[in-house]
Amino acid sequence: MTTLAEILADAPFFASLRPETIELVAGCGSNVQFEPGALVFREGEPADSFYLLRHGSIAIEAYAPNSGPLVIETLEAGDVLGWSWLFAPHRWHFDAHALTAVRATAFDGACLRGKCDADPQLGYELVSRFAQTLIERLQWTRLRLLDVYGHDGKR
Amino acid sequence: MTASAELAAPAAGAMVPQPFRVLRRRRETSDTWTLTLEPLAGEGISPAPGQFTMIYVFGVGEVPISVSGADDGLLVHTVRAVGAVSAAICAAKPGAVLGVRGPFGTAWPVREAAGCDVLVVAGGVGLAPLRTSVQALERSRGDYGEVTLLYGGRTPGDLLFRGELAALRRRGKLNVDVTVDAAAPGWEGKVGVVPKLIDGAAFDAESVVALVCGPEVMMHFSVLALRERGVAPERIYLSMERNMRCAVGHCGHCQLGPTLVCRDGAVYSYDRLAELMAVREL
């Protein structure tokens, strides 16, 4: 049977982490599943975890009065969902719903923050990885802002 | 690998438009139409995937349009109304007569990719020039390894060939992934930019042939994602768009560095384009 530490070691997000660090992180993780349509978290609620998606897809949504939920982005297997657990005020900024059946590893934010406080090297490793994720999402968002499919010719 | 060597050439004098009648006209999006044209005389033309024709609206003007289908002498073009000529083409109703010159330009290396994985990356109306390639890949599915179509658009309503994409998915011969920049109510698909899908696509970076068409910014980021996956520049093909006028390499309007897009493109391998695309305002 594959251990959680072995699963994490194969995930690009945790690539090149030392085995003992992987074990530390795995100690705060557990496997979870969501049915299609299930709410993963809701805007404003305490952000006490993050998720490594292993199967399925999840929509990050903003709720607009009169319009209902608007999908901002969808995440797939291999993606990480949630960084608000790491940064004050530790509350979700958006909703997240499962679009399909989802299998993921959930990490307890309080548990990880405690381990990061005790082990700055672990804290650095995790913050670096989340910063990389933030940068990638920011770059893709910038590309969307360019509206590249707009009229670029006048023939 | 080079783009198809045996390309269809213009049947008549390259500068003489041949009359084609609009047989059918189908609305794709709010500003994009697909026209099926039949030749008024002769056998018509047989373009290779990726080639383009010059379409002339009498009394209005002439523009280059990629071929989105060709079958039994019929010619299919998918046109977005962005200017006077393209709007006039979109407005041409069944029975109207348009002038057609061509086909011109290089082709996607579909046959040359046999035995390889093939990744098709399209953005917006960039799916139109790739449509015949996707059809050919599906028809000869057994000749290829993994075949994947990644398609992105601005909104669900801006996606081309929605019925065909759904049918393509149902048949299940190709991996099909569609994403939009901005979702609309009821959209249950992916939301995000199409280059982001490249990271998770199924292909062997050493054997894949990537066909990429869309706005140049989208192609730039797609190339970055492909290079990140380890795909060699000579295995990436892009379709470039410039101001093509004569289409036969005489007038020079479509110059791209030392090349002319109408003659040396529009499909180029990225190893020929890398330095040129890095030059601003070229």
XYZ file of C-alpha atoms in Angstrom, chain A residues 62-142:
81
model
C -16.903 34.202 -6.514
C -20.523 34.729 -5.595
C -22.109 37.723 -7.271
C -25.503 38.965 -6.129
C -28.067 38.635 -8.939
C -25.644 36.505 -10.987
C -24.898 33.619 -8.673
C -21.549 31.848 -8.579
C -18.978 32.928 -11.179
C -16.172 30.480 -11.902
C -12.828 32.238 -11.698
C -10.594 29.284 -12.403
C -10.671 25.517 -12.460
C -7.996 23.300 -10.967
C -7.085 19.763 -11.967
C -5.174 16.774 -10.648
C -1.683 17.845 -9.611
C -2.797 21.376 -8.705
C -2.787 22.802 -5.200
C -5.969 24.398 -3.902
C -5.829 27.020 -1.155
C -3.161 29.304 0.209
C -5.215 31.332 2.671
C -4.290 28.902 5.458
C -0.763 30.308 5.270
C -1.508 34.012 5.364
C -3.462 36.070 7.905
C -6.392 36.465 8.389
C -6.588 32.753 7.444
C -9.998 33.030 5.819
C -11.064 31.881 2.369
C -11.420 34.622 -0.223
C -13.568 32.546 -2.577
C -15.779 29.470 -2.711
C -14.577 26.134 -4.043
C -16.830 23.415 -5.459
C -16.042 19.967 -6.792
C -16.963 19.798 -10.483
C -16.421 16.060 -10.621
C -15.698 13.335 -8.125
C -12.505 14.516 -6.443
C -9.802 12.685 -4.556
C -7.320 14.878 -2.761
C -4.925 15.072 0.129
C -5.993 17.664 2.698
C -3.388 19.285 4.915
C -4.230 20.691 8.326
C -3.165 24.348 8.224
C -2.775 24.818 11.976
C -0.676 21.661 12.175
C 1.582 22.838 9.339
C 1.900 26.388 10.649
C 2.993 24.952 14.007
C 5.633 22.821 12.318
C 6.795 25.789 10.224
C 7.155 27.923 13.376
C 9.264 25.220 14.948
C 11.292 24.515 11.798
C 12.068 27.633 9.723
C 13.629 25.484 6.982
C 10.279 23.739 6.501
C 8.560 27.138 6.571
C 10.917 28.426 3.875
C 10.353 25.373 1.690
C 6.572 25.658 1.900
C 6.432 29.423 1.434
C 8.727 29.105 -1.609
C 6.427 26.534 -3.174
C 3.300 28.552 -2.506
C 5.012 31.661 -3.856
C 5.772 29.749 -7.046
C 2.127 28.699 -7.288
C 1.014 32.292 -6.682
C 3.340 33.538 -9.426
C 2.083 30.975 -11.923
C -1.565 31.802 -11.195
C -0.758 35.529 -11.423
C 0.944 35.070 -14.799
C -1.979 33.094 -16.218
C -4.355 35.727 -14.837
C -2.326 38.460 -16.539
